[in-house]
Tab-separated table of C-alpha atoms in Angstrom:
chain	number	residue	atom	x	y	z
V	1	UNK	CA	17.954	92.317	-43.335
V	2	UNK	CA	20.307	89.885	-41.274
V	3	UNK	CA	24.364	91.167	-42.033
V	4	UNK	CA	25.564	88.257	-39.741
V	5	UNK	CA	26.787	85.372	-41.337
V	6	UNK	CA	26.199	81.755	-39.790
V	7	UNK	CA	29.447	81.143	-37.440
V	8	UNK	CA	32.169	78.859	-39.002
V	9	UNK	CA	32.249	79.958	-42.593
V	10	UNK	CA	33.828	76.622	-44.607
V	11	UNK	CA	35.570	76.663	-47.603
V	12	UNK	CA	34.613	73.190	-49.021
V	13	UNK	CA	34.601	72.560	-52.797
V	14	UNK	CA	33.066	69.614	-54.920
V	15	UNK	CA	35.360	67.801	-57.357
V	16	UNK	CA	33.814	70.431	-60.454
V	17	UNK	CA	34.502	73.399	-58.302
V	18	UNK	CA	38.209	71.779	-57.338
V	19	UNK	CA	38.734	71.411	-61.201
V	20	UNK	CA	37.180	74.788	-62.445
V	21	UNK	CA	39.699	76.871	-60.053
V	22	UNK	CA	42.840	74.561	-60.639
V	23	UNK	CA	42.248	74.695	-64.714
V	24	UNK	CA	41.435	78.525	-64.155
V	25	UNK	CA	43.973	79.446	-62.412
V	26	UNK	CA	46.379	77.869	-64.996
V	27	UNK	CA	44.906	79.480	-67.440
V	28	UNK	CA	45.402	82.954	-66.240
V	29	UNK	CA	48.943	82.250	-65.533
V	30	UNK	CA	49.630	81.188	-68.861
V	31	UNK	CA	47.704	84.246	-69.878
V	32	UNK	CA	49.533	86.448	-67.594
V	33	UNK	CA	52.719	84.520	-69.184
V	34	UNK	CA	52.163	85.614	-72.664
V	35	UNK	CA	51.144	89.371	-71.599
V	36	UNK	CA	47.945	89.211	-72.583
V	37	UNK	CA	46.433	90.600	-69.238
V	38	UNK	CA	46.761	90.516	-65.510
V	39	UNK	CA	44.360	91.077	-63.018
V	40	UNK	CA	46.101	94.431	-61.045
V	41	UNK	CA	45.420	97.429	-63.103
V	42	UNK	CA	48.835	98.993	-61.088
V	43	UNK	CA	50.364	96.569	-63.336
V	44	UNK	CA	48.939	96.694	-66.107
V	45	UNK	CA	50.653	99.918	-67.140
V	46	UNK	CA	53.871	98.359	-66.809
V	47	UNK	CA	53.375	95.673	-69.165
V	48	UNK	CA	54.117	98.089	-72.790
V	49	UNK	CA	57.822	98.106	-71.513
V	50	UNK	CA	57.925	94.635	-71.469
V	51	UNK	CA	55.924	93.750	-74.194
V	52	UNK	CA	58.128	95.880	-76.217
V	53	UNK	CA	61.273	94.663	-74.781
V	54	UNK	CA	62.789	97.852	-72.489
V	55	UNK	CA	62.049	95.947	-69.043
V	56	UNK	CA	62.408	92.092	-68.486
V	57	UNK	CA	60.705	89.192	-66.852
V	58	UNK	CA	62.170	89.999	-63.475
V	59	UNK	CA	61.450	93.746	-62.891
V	60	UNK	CA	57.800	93.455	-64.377
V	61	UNK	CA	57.515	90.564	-61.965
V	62	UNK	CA	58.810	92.400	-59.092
V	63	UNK	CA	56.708	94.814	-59.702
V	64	UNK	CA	53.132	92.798	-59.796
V	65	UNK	CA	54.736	91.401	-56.887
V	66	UNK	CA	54.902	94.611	-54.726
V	67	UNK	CA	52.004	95.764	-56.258
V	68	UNK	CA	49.949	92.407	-54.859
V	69	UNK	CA	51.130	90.666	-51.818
V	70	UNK	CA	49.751	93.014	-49.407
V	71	UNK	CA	46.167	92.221	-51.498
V	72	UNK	CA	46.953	89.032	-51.271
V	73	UNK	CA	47.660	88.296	-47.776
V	74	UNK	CA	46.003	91.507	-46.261
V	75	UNK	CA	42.728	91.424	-48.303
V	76	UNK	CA	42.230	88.291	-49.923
V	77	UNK	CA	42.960	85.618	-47.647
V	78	UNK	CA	41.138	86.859	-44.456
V	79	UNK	CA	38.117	87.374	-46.684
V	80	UNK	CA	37.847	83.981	-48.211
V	81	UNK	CA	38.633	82.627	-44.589
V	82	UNK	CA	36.048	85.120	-42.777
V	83	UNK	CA	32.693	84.304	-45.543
V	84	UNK	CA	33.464	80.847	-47.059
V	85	UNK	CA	33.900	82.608	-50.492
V	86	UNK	CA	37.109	82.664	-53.550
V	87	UNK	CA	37.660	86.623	-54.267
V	88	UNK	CA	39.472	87.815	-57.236
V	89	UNK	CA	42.700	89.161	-54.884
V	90	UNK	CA	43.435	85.696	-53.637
V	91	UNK	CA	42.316	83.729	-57.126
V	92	UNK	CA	44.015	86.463	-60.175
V	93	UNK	CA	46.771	87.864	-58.059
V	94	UNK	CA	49.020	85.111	-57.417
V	95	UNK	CA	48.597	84.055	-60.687
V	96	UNK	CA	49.732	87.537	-62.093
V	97	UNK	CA	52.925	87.407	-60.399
V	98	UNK	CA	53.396	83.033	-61.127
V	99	UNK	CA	52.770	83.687	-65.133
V	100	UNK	CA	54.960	86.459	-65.037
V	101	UNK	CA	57.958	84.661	-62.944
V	102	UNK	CA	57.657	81.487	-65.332
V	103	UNK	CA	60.632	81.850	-67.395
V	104	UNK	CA	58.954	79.282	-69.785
V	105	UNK	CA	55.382	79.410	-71.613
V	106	UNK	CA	55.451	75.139	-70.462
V	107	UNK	CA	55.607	76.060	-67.102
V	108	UNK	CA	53.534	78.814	-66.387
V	109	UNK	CA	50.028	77.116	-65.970
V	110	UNK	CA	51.677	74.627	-63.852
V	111	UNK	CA	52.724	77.155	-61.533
V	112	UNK	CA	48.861	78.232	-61.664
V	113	UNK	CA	47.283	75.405	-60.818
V	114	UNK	CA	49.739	74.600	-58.093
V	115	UNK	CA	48.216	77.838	-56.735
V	116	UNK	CA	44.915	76.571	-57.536
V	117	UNK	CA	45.419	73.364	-55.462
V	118	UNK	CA	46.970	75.358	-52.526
V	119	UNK	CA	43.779	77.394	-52.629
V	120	UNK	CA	40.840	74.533	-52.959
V	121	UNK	CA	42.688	71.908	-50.336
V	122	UNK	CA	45.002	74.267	-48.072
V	123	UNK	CA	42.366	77.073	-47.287
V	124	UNK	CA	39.404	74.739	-45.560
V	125	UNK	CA	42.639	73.030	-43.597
V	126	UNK	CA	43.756	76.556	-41.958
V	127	UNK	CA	40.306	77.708	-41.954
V	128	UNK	CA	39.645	74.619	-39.681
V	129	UNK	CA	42.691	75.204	-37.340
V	130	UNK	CA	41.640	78.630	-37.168
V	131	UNK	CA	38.214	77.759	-35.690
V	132	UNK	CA	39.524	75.338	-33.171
V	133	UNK	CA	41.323	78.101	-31.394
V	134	UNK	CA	40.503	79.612	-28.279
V	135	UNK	CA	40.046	82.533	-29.937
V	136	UNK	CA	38.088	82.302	-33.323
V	137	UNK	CA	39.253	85.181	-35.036
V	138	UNK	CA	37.575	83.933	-38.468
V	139	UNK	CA	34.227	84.156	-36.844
V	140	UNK	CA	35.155	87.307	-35.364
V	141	UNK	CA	36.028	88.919	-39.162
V	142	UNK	CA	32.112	88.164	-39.899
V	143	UNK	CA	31.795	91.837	-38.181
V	144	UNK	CA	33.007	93.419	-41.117
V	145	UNK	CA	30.282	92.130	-43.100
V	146	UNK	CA	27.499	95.396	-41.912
V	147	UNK	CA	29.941	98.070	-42.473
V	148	UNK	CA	31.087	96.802	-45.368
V	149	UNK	CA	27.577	96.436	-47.063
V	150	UNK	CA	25.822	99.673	-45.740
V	151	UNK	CA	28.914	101.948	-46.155
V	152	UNK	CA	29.664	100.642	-49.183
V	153	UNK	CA	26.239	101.633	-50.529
V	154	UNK	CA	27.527	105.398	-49.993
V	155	UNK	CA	30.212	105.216	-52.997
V	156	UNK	CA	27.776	107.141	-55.544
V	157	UNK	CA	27.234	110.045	-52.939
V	158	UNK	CA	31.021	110.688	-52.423
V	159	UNK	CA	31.360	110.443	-56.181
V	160	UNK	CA	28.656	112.605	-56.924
V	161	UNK	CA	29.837	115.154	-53.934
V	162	UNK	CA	33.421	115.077	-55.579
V	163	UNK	CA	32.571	115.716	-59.064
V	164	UNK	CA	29.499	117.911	-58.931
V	165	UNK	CA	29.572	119.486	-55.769
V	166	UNK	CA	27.798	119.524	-52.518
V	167	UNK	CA	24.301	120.925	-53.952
V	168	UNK	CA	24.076	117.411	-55.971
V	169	UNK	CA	25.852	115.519	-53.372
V	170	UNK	CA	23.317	116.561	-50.675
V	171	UNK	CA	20.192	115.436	-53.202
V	172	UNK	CA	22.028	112.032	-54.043
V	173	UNK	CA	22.431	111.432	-50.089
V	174	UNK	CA	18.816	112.176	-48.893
V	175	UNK	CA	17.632	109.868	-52.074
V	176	UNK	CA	19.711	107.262	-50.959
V	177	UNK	CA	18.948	107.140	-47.112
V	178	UNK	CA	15.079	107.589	-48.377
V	179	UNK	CA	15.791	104.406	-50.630
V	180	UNK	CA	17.679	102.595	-47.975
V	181	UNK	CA	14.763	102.755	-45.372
V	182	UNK	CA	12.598	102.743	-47.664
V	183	UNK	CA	14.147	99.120	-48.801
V	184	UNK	CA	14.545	97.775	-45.024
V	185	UNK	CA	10.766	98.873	-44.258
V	186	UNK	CA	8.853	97.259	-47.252
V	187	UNK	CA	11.432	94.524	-48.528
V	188	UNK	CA	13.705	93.721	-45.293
V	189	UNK	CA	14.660	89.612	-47.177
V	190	UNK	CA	15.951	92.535	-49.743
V	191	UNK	CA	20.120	94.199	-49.898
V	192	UNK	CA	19.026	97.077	-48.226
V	193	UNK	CA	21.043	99.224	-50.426
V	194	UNK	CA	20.107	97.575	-53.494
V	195	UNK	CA	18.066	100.369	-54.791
V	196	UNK	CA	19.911	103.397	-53.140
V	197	UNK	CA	23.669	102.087	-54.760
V	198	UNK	CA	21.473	102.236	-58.218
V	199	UNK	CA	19.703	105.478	-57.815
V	200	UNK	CA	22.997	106.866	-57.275
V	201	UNK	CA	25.273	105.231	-59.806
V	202	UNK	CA	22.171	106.522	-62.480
V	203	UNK	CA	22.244	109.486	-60.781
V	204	UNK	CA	26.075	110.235	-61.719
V	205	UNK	CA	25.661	108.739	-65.297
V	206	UNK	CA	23.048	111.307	-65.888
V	207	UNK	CA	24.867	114.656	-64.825
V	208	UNK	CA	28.003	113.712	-66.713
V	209	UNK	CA	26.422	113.026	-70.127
V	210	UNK	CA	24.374	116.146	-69.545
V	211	UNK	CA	27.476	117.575	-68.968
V	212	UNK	CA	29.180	116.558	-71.613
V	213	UNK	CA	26.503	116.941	-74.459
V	214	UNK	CA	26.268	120.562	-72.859
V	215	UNK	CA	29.921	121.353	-73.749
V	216	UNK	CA	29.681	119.755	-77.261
V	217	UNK	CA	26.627	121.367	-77.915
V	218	UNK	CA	28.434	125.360	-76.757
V	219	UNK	CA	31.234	123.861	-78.615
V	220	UNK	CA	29.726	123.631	-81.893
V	221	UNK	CA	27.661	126.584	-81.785
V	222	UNK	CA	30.858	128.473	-81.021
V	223	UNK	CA	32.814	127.478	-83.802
V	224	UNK	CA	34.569	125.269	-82.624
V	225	UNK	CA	35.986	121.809	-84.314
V	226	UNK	CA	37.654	118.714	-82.894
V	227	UNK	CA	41.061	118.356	-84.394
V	228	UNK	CA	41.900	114.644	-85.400
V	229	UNK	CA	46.089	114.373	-86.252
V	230	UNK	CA	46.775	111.595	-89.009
V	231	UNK	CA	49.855	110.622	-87.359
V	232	UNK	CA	48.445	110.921	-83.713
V	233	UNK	CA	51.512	108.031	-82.052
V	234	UNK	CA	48.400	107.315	-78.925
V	235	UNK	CA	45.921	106.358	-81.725
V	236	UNK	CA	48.754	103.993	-83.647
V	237	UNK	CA	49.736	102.984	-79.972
V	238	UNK	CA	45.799	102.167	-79.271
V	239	UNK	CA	44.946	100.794	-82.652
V	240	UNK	CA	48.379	98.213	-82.476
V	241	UNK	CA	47.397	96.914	-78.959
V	242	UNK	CA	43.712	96.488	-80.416
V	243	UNK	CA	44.959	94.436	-83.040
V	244	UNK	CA	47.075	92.378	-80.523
V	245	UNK	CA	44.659	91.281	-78.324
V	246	UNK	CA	41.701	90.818	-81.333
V	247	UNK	CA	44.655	87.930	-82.363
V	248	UNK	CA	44.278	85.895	-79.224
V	249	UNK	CA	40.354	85.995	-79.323
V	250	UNK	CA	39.626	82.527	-78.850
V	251	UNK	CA	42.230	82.335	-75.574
V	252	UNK	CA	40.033	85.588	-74.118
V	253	UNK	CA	36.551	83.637	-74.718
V	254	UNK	CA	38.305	80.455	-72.916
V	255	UNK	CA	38.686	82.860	-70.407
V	256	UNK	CA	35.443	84.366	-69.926
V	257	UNK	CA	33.679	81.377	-69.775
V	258	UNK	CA	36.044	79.892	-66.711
V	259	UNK	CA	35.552	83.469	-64.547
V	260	UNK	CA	31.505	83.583	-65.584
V	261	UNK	CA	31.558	79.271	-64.916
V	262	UNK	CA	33.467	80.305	-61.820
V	263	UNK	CA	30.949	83.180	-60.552
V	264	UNK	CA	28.349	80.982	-61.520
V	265	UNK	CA	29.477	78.449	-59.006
V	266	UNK	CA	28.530	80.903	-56.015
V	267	UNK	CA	32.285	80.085	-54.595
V	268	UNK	CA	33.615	83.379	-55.672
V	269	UNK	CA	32.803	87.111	-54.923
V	270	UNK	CA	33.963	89.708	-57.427
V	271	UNK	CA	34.294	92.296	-54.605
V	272	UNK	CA	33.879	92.382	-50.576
V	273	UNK	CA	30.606	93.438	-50.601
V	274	UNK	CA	29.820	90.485	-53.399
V	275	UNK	CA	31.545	87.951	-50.993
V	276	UNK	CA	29.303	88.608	-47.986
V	277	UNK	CA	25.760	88.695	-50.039
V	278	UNK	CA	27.244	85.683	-52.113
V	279	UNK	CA	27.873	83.971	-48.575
V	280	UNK	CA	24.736	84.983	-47.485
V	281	UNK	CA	23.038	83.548	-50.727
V	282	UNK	CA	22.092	86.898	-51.834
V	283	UNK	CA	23.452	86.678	-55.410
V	284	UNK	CA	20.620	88.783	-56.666
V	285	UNK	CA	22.215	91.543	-54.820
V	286	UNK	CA	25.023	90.764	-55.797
V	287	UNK	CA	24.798	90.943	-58.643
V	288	UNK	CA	23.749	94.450	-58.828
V	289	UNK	CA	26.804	95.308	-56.592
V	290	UNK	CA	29.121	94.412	-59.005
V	291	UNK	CA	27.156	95.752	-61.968
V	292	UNK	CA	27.454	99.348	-60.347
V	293	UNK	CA	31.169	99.045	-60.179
V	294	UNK	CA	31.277	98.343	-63.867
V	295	UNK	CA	30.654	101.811	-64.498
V	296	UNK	CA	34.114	102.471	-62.327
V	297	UNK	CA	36.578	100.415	-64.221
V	298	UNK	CA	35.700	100.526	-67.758
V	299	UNK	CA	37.022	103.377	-68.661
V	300	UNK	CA	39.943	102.355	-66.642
V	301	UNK	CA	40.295	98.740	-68.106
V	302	UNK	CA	39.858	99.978	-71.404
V	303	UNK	CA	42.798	102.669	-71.572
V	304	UNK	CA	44.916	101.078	-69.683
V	305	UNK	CA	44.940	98.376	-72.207
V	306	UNK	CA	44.947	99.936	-75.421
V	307	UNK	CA	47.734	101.546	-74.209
V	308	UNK	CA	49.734	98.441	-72.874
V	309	UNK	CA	48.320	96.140	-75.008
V	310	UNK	CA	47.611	94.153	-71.982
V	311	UNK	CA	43.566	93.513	-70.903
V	312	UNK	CA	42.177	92.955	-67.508
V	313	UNK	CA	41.947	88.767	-66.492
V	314	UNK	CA	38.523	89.822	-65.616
V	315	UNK	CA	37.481	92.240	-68.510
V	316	UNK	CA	35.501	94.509	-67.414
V	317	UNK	CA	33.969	92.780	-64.686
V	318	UNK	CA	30.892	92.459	-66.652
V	319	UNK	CA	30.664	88.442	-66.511
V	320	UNK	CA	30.774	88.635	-62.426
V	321	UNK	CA	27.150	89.410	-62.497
V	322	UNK	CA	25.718	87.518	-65.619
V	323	UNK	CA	27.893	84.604	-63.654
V	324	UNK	CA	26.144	84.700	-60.283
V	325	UNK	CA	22.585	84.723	-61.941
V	326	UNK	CA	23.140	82.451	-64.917
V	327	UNK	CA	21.052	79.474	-64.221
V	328	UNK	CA	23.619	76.552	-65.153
V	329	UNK	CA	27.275	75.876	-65.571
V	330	UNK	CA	27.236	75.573	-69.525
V	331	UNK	CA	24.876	78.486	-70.557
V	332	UNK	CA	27.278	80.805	-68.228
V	333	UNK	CA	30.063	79.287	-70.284
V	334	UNK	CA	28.373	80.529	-73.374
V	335	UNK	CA	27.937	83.788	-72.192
V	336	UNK	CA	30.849	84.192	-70.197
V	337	UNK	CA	32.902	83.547	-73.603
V	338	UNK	CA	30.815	85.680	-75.821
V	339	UNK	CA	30.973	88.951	-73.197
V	340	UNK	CA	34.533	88.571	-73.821
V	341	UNK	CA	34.397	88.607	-77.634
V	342	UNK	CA	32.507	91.315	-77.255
V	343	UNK	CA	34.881	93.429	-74.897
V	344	UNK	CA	37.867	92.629	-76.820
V	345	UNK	CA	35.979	93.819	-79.635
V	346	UNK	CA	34.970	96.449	-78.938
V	347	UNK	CA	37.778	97.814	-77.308
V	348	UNK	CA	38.916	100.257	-79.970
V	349	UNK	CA	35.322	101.295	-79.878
V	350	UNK	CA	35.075	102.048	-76.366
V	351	UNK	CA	38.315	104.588	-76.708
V	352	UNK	CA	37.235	106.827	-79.550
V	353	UNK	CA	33.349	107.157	-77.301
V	354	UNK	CA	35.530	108.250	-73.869
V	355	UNK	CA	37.581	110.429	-75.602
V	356	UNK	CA	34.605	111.930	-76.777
V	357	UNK	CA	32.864	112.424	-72.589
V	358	UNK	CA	35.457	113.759	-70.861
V	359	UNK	CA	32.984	114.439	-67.735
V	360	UNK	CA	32.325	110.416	-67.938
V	361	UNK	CA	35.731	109.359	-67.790
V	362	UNK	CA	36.273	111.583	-64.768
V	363	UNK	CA	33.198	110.078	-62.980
V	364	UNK	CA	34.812	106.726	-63.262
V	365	UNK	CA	37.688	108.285	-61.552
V	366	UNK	CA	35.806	109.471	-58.881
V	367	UNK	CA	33.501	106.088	-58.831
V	368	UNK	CA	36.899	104.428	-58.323
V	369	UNK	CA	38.286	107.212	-55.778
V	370	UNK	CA	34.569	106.652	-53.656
V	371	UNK	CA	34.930	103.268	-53.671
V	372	UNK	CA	38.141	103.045	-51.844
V	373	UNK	CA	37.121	105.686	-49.490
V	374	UNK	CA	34.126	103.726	-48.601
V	375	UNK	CA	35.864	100.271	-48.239
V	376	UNK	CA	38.657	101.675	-46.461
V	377	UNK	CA	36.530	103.099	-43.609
V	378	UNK	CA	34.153	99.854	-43.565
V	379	UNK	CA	36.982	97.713	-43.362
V	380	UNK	CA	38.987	99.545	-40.569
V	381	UNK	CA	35.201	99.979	-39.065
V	382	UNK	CA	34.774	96.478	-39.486
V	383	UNK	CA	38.107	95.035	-37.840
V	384	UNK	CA	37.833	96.734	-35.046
V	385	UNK	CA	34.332	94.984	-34.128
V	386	UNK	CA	36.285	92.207	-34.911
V	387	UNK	CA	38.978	93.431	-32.334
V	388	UNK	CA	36.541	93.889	-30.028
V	389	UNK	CA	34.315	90.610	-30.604
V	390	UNK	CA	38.132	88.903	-29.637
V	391	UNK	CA	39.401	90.557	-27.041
V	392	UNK	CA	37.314	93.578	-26.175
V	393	UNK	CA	39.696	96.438	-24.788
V	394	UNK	CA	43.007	94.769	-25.411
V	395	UNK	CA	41.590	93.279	-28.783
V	396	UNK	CA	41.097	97.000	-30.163
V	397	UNK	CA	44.414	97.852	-28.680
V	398	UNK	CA	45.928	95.325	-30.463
V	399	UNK	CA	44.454	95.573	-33.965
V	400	UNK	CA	44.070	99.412	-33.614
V	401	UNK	CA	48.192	99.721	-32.960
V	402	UNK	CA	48.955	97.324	-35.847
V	403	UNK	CA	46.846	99.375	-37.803
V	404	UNK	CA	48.352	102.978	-36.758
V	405	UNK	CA	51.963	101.135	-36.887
V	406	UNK	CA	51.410	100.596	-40.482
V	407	UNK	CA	50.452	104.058	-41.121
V	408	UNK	CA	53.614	105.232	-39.141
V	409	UNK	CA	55.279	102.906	-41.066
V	410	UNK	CA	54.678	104.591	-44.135
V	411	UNK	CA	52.177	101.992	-45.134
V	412	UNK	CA	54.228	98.251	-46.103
V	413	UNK	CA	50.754	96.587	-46.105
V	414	UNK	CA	48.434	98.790	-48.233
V	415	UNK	CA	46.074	100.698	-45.926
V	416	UNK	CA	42.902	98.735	-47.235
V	417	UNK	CA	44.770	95.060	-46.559
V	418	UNK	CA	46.507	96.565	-43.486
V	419	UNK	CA	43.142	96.100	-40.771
V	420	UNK	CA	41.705	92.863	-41.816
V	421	UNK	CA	45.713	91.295	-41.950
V	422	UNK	CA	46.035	93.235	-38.245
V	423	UNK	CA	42.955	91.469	-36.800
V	424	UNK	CA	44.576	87.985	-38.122
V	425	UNK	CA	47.959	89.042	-36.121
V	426	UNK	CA	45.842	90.284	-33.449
V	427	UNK	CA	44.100	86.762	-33.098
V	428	UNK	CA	47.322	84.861	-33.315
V	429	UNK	CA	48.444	87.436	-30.564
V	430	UNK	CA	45.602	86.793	-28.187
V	431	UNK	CA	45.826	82.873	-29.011
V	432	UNK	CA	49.311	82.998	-27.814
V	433	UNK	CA	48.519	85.197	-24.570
V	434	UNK	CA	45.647	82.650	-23.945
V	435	UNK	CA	47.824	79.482	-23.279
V	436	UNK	CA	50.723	81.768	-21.600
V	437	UNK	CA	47.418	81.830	-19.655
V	438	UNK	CA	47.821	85.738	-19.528
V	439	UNK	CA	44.282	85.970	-21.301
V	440	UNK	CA	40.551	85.312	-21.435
V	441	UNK	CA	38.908	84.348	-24.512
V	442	UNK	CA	35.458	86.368	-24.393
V	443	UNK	CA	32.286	84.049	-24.193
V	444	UNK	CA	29.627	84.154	-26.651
């Protein structure tokens, strides 16, 4: 299976497209406005206080701020520039920190589909300049796109390894590099780790229900009983922000039809592996990508806001997949707003069943946890073949210090946003060099 994506990734949008990511990006500001979600789940915690009244409009949006700009500009932007594709980071972020800063409800979606505009006519302008330089370091961030997909397909094996030790770790690795060549020898047209990324993500389900009916089942036979308080304040807590969110129903199905209409579209990739197979076409495989990560951020979406009483723009991912395979614009509309119903719903649901598999909410964790560690060291992996499609030597030098500055640094661009920003630095670095005629673009 080809990784390499045709040179000169373009970001150009028909009039519908235009309109669906201008109308949804003012919809999630207003959204984000009325604290009824954001995208970040750093800031999701943050938004009880304000709900309630003990932080205001500025700190919250200070925070969402800090907690998203180095997404933004680090991870978002080079990715939609490097595979022709919308991502959540560079879509749901800004519009986060614009429906929080609106000091009134009028102005809020305006502020969104500013951003909206900025990103359907601005992006294919700079994307353009970009290419015309001597040194294309757009094309050059289309290395990322083999670490990213083959290393990424690791994430159940470090989870696995994590919460169940090596024995199992060792069985889900062997399984998956069987299932990976396995996939490249009989069905190469195929994601190559397709099958391995859903061997493993089964794999972990498996062991922690087993776990977990194991304890209940030594539990009971030893006596022992679940204690339920009557005036438990995390259930009132839960079962308030339930009952807040079930009141703005109809504004959550608006806005699962626009993120399934927009995923149905094939402009917009839920994650970076998702952006690379959707650029590539591959939204079959994609869509099983970003079903596996489900199984990471429910549990996650789902506390977080019961307890804030604030949901995730995106719910829980679910309508990223039944987007990129639905079949036309106004049956993913459908579905996109009735998966929403659904998880809004069901929300108080969800809570009582994790609090019930303790082992499953911890593999979510470590889903999460294996995620980053896998993305971090494809992405770093990645840049530097950028680096090194650039400028060779002094291309690695470049993107490689920027990188270890930042960690010096103590980190101001968040580690995963740090390489792919450093390789856009490093390209306006070498640019510069080249007509201080001090530098060599490479050929080829």
């Amino acid at each position: 299976m080809s990784t390499t994506l045709a040179a000169g990734a373009h970001l150009d949008f028909t009039l519908a497209q235009q309109l669906t990511v201008i109308l949804l990006c003012a919809l999630t500001a207003f959204i984000s406005h009325m604290a009824l979600a954001v995208f970040n789940d750093g800031t999701r915690p943050f938004m009880l206080d304000f709900i309630q009244g003990r932080s205001n409009r500025g700190a919250t949006t200070a925070v969402s701020f800090g907690l998203s700009a180095g997404f933004i500009f680090g991870l978002g932007a080079p990715m939609a520039l490097s595979t022709g594709v919308l991502n959540p980071w560079l879509v749901f972020l800004p519009t986060d920190i614009l429906g929080l800063l609106s000091p009134k409800k009028w102005l809020a979606p305006i502020l969104g589909a500013a951003w909206g505009a900025v990103i359907v006519f601005g992006l294919n302008g700079a994307n353009n300049v970009a290419h015309d330089m001597p040194v294309d370091f757009i094309t050059a961030m289309q290395q990322m796109s083999t670490p990213i997909l083959f290393l990424f397909a690791l994430f159940p094996v470090l989870a696995i390894t994590k919460q169940f030790g090596r024995k199992w770790g060792g069985v889900a690795g062997v399984l998956e590099l069987a299932l990976v060549v396995m996939t490249m020898k009989l069905w190469p047209s195929m994601f190559a780790g397709a099958l391995a990324m859903a061997a493993g993500v089964l794999m972990l389900i498996a062991l922690a229900v087993t776990k977990d009916v194991r304890q209940r089942r030594a539990d009971r036979a030893a006596g022992v009983t679940e204690v339920v308080l009557d005036d438990d304040p995390m259930a009132s807590l839960f079962s308030a922000s339930a009952a807040r969110l079930k009141r703005y129903l109809p504004l959550f199905m608006l806005l699962g039809a626009g993120v399934c209409l927009l995923a149905q579209m094939h402009i917009f990739g839920g994650g970076e592996a998702t952006s690379f197979l959707i650029a590539k076409g591959q939204y079959s495989e994609a869509a099983q990508v970003d079903f596996y990560r489900v199984f990471g951020f429910i549990p996650l979406i789902a506390t977080t806001a019961l307890a804030s009483g604030a949901y995730g723009i995106a719910g829980f991912t679910l309508v990223y997949p039944i987007g990129y395979l639905m079949p036309n614009p106004i049956l993913a509309m459908v579905v996109g707003a009735a998966v929403f119903a659904l998880e809004v719903l069901a929300l108080s649901y969800i809570g009582k069943v994790l609090g019930k598999l303790p082992s499953v909410r911890d593999s979510s964790e470590h889903l999460r946890s294996a995620i980053s560690d896998t993305l971090q060291l494809a992405i770093l992996f990645g840049s530097l073949m950028a680096a090194n499609t650039m400028g060779a030597g002094l291309g690695i030098l470049i993107v490689g210090g920027l990188y270890l500055l930042n960690e010096a640094m103590g980190r101001p661009v968040v580690r995963m946003a740090a390489a792919p920003a450093a390789v856009i630095v490093g390209g306006i670095l070498l640019n510069i060099l080249y007509w201080l005629n001090l530098f060599t673009p490479i050929k080829g």
